[in-house]
Short mmCIF file of C-alpha atoms and ligand atoms in Angstrom, two decimals:
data_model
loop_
_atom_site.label_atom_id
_atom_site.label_comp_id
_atom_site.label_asym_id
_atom_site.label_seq_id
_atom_site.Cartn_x
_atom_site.Cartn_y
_atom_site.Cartn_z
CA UNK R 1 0.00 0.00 0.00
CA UNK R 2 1.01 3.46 -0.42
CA UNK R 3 1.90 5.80 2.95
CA UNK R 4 -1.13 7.51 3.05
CA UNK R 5 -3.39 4.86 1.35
CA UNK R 6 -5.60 7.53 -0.68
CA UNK R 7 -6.83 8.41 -3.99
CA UNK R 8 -6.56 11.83 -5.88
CA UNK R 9 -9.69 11.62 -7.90
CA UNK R 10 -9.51 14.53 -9.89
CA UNK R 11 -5.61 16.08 -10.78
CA UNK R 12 -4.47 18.04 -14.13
CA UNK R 13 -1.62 16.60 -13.59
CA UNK R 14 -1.18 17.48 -17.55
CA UNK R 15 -1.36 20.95 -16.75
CA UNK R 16 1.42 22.79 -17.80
CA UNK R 17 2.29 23.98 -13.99
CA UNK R 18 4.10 20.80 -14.01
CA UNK R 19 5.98 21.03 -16.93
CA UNK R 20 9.34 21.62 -15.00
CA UNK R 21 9.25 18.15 -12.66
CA UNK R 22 6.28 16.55 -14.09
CA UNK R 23 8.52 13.44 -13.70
CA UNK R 24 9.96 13.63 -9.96
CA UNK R 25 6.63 15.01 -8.87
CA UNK R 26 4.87 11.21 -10.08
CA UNK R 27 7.76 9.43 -9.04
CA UNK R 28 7.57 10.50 -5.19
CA UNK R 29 3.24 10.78 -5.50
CA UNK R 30 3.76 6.39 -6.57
CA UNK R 31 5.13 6.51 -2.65
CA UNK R 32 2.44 8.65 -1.37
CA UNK R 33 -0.86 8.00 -3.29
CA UNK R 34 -3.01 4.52 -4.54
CA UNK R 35 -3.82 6.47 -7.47
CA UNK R 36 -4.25 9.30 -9.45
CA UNK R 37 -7.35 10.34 -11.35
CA UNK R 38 -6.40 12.68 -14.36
CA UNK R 39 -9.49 14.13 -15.52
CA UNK R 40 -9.00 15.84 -19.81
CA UNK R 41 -10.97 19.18 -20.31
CA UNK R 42 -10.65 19.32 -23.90
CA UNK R 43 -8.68 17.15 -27.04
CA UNK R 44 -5.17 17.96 -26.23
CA UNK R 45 -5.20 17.75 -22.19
CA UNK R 46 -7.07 14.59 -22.71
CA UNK R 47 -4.87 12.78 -24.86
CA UNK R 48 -2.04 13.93 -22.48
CA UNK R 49 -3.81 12.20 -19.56
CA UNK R 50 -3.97 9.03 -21.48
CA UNK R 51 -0.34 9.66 -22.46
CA UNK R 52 0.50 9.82 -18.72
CA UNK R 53 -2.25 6.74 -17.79
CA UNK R 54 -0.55 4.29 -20.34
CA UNK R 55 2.77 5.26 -18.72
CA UNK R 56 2.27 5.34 -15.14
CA UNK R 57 0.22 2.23 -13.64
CA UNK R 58 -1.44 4.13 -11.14
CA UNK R 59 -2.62 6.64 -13.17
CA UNK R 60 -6.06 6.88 -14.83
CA UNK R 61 -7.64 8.84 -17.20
CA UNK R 62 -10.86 10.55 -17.90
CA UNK R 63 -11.91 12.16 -21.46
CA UNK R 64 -13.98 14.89 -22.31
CA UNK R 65 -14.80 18.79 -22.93
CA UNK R 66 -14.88 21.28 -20.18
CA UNK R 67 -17.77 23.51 -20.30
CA UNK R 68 -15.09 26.48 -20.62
CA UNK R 69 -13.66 25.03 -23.68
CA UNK R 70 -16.23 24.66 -25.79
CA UNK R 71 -16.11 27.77 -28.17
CA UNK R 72 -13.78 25.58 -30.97
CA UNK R 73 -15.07 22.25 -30.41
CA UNK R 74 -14.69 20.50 -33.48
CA UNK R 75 -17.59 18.75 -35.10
CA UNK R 76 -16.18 15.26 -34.41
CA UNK R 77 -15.56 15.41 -30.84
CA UNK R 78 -17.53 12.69 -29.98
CA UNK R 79 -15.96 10.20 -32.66
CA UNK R 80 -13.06 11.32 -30.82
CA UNK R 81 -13.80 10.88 -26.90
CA UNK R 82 -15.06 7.36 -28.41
CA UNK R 83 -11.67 6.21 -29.70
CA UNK R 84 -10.25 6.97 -25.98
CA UNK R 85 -13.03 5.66 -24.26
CA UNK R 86 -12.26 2.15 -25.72
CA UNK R 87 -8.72 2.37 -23.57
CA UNK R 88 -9.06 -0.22 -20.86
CA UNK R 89 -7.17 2.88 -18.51
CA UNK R 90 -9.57 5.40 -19.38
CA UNK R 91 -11.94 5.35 -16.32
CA UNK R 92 -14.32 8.25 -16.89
CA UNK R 93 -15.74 11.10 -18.65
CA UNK R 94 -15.14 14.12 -17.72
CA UNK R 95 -14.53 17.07 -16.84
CA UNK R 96 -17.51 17.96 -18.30
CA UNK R 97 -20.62 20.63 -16.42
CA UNK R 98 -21.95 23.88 -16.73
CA UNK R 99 -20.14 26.96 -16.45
CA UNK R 100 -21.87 30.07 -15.86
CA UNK R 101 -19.08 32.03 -13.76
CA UNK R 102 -17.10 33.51 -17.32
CA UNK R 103 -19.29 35.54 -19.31
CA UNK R 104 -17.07 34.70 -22.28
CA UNK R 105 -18.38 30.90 -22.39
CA UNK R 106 -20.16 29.29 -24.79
CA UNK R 107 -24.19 30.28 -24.27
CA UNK R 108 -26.23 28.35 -21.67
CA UNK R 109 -27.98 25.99 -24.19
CA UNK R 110 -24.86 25.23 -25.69
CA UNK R 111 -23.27 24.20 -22.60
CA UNK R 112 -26.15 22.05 -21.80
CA UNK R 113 -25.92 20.08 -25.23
CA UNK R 114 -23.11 19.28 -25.35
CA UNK R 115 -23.10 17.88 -21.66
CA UNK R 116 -25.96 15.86 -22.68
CA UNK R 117 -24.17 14.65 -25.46
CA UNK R 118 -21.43 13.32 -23.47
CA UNK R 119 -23.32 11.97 -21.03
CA UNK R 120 -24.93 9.93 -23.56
CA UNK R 121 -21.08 8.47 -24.65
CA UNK R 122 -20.66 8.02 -21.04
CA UNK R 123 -23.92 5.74 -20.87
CA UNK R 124 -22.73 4.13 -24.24
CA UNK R 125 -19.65 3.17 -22.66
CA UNK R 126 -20.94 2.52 -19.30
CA UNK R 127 -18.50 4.82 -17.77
CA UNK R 128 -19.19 7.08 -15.25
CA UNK R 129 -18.69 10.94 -15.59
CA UNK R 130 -17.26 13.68 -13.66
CA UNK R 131 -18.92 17.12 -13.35
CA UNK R 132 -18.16 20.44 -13.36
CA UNK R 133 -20.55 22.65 -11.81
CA UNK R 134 -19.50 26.77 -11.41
CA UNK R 135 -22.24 29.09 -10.47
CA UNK R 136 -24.72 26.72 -12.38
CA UNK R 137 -26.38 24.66 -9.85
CA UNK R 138 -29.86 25.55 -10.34
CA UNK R 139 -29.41 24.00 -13.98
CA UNK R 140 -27.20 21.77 -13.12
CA UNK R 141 -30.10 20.13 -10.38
CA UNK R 142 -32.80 20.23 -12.74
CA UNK R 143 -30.75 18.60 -15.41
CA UNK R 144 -30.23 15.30 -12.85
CA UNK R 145 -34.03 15.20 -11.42
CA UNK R 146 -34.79 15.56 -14.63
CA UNK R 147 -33.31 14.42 -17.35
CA UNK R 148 -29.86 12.67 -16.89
CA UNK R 149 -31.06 8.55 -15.88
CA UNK R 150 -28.71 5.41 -16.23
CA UNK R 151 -25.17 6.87 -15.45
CA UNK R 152 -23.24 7.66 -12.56
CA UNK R 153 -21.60 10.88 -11.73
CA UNK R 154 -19.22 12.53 -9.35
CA UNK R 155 -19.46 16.36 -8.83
CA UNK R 156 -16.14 17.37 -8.36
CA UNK R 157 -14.93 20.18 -5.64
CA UNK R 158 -18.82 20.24 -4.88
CA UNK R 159 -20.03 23.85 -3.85
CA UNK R 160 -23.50 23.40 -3.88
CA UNK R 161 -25.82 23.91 -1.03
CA UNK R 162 -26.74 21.39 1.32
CA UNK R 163 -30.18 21.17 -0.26
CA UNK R 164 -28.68 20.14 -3.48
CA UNK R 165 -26.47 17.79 -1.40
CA UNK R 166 -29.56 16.42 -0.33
CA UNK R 167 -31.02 15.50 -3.20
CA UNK R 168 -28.37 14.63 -5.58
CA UNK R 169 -26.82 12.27 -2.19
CA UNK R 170 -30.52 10.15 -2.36
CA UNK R 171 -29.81 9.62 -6.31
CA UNK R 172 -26.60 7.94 -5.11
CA UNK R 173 -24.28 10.33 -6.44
CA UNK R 174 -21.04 10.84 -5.27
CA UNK R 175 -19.56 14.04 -4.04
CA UNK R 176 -15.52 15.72 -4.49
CA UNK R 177 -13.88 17.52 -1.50
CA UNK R 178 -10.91 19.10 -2.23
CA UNK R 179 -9.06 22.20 -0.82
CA UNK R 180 -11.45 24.62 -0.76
CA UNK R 181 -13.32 22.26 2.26
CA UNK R 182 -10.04 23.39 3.91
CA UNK R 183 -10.73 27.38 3.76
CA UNK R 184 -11.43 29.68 6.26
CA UNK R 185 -14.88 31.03 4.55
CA UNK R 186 -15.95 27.63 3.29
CA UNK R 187 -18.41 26.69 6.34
CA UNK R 188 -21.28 25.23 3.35
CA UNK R 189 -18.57 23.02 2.17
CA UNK R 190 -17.74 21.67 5.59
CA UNK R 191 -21.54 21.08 6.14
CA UNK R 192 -21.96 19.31 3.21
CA UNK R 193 -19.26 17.22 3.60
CA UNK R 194 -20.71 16.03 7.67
CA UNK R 195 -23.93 15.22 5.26
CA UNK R 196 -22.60 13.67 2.75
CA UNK R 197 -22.77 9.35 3.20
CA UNK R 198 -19.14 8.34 4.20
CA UNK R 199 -19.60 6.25 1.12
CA UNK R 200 -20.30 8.89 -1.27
CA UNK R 201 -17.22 10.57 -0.43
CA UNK R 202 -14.40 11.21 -2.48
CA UNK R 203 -11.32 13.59 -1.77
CA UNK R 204 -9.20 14.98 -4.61
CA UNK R 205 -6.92 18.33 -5.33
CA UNK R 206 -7.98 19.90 -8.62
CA UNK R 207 -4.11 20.41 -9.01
CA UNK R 208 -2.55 23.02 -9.79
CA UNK R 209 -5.56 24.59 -8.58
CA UNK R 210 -7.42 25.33 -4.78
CA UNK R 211 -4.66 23.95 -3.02
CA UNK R 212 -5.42 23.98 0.47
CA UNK R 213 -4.54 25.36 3.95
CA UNK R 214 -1.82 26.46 4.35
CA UNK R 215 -0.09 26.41 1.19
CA UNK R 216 -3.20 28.41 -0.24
CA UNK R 217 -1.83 30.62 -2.84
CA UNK R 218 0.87 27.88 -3.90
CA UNK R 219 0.79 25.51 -6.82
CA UNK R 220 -1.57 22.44 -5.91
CA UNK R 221 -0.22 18.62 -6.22
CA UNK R 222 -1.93 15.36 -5.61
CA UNK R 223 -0.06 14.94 -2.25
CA UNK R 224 -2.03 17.44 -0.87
CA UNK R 225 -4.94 15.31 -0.66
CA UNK R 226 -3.24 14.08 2.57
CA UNK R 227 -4.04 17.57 3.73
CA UNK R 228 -7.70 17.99 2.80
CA UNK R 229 -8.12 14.10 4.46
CA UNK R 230 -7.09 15.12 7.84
CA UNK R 231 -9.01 18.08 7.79
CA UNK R 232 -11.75 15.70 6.94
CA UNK R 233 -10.98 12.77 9.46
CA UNK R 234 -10.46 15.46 11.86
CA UNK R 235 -13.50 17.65 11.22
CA UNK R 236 -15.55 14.26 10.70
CA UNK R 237 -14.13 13.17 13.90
CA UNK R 238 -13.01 9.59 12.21
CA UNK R 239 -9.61 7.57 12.22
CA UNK R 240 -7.60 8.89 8.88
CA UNK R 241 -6.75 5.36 8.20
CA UNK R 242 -10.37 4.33 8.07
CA UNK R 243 -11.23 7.83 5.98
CA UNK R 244 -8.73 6.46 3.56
CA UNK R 245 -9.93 2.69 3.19
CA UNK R 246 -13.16 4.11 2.90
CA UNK R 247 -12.91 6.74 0.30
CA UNK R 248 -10.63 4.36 -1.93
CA UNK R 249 -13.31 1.70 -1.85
CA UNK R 250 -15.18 4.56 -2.98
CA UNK R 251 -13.17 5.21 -5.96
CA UNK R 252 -13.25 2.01 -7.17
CA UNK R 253 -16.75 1.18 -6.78
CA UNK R 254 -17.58 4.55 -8.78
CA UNK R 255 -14.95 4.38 -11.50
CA UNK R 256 -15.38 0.54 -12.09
CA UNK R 257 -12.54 -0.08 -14.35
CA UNK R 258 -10.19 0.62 -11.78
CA UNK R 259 -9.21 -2.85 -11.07
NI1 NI A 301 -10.71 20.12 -12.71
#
């Protein structure tokens, strides 16, 4: 096992903010982490992560179009996520949502077509998908009491209310905590997460994003997952070794080809 026994279930570890010891970095997180979750936001980041899944064993991929790349998304996209979707190490697909925070995005209906769309590959695939949801939750709820059946989802760095929490948690979907549970100002997070059922859990980094207390302000990295799990064990009031057992059984029971 590794030292700390958890997953990071949603790192751009492609990103280039890791251009300059992209290699050392993976080499010391294969001590620290069971895996590594590399979600693609758009063609080229997502045939990087499959790049980095076929070298790295404990790496997986996931495939797909962020909502805040959509403005030149070519026509064959899907043709495209299908191809990568056939590779036994890609594991999801994703990141994919609504984005309604930058005005300069793609228009609301847009957005919400071509999730759909990919949702449907997901479903074709039987892979589960990983959603990105900023300043869009309204939409984003009515979308899953609605209309999205059949597939199962993770909503990754969840900042929803607990209401939504409530309703998406009875659907059996599973939830993201990164390092924004770990800010000062982020008391709705930390509620959620005493909601949320210890086996809907999942912890991740968004790296090289939100890295949490108290490197805030630094460059994220999938070790710090360590840090937003014994915020969690502590604010949960849990054993960290039992936090980690459980949210890696979580992992794999969500993203199934994770053997
Ligand atoms: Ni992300």
């Amino acid at each position: 096992m590794s030292r700390t026994g958890l997953w990071d279930s949603h790192a751009h570890l492609d990103d280039e903010a890791f251009n300059p010891d992209r290699e050392e970095l993976i080499a010391q997180l294969q001590q620290d982490l069971e895996g590594v979750i590399n979600p693609g936001c758009d063609a080229a980041s997502s045939a990087f992560a499959v790049k980095l899944a076929e070298i790295y064993d404990f790496i997986y991929a996931a495939v797909g179009w962020h909502p805040e790349n959509l403005k030149d998304i070519p026509a064959n996209y899907l043709e495209q996520l299908a191809v990568w979707a056939q590779n036994p190490k890609v594991v999801a697909i994703g990141e994919i949502g609504l984005d309604y925070y930058w005005k300069e995005n793609e228009p609301r209906e847009a957005q919400k077509r071509i999730l759909l769309e990919q949702i449907d590959l997901a479903k074709q695939f039987d892979l589960p998908i990983i959603i990105h949801d900023r300043d869009a939750h309204g939409d984003m709820l009515e979308l899953f009491q609605k209309e999205v059946r059949g597939v199962q989802a993770v909503f990754h760095c969840f900042s929803g209310s607990l209401e939504m929490a409530k309703e998406l948690a009875k659907r059996g979907y599973y939830f993201g905590f990164g390092g924004t549970s770990t800010f000062k100002n982020s008391q709705k997070v930390r509620e959620v997460m005493k909601y949320v059922p210890r086996e809907l859990m999942l912890f991740e980094t968004d790296s090289p994003y939100l890295t949490p207390i108290p490197y805030r302000g630094k460059r994220n990295n999938p070790g710090y997952t360590e840090l937003t799990a014994l915020h969690a064990a502590e604010l949960l009031g849990v054993d960290f070794a039992e936090l980690a057992a459980q949210t890696t059984a979580n992992v794999k029971r969500l993203f199934k080809r994770i053997p």
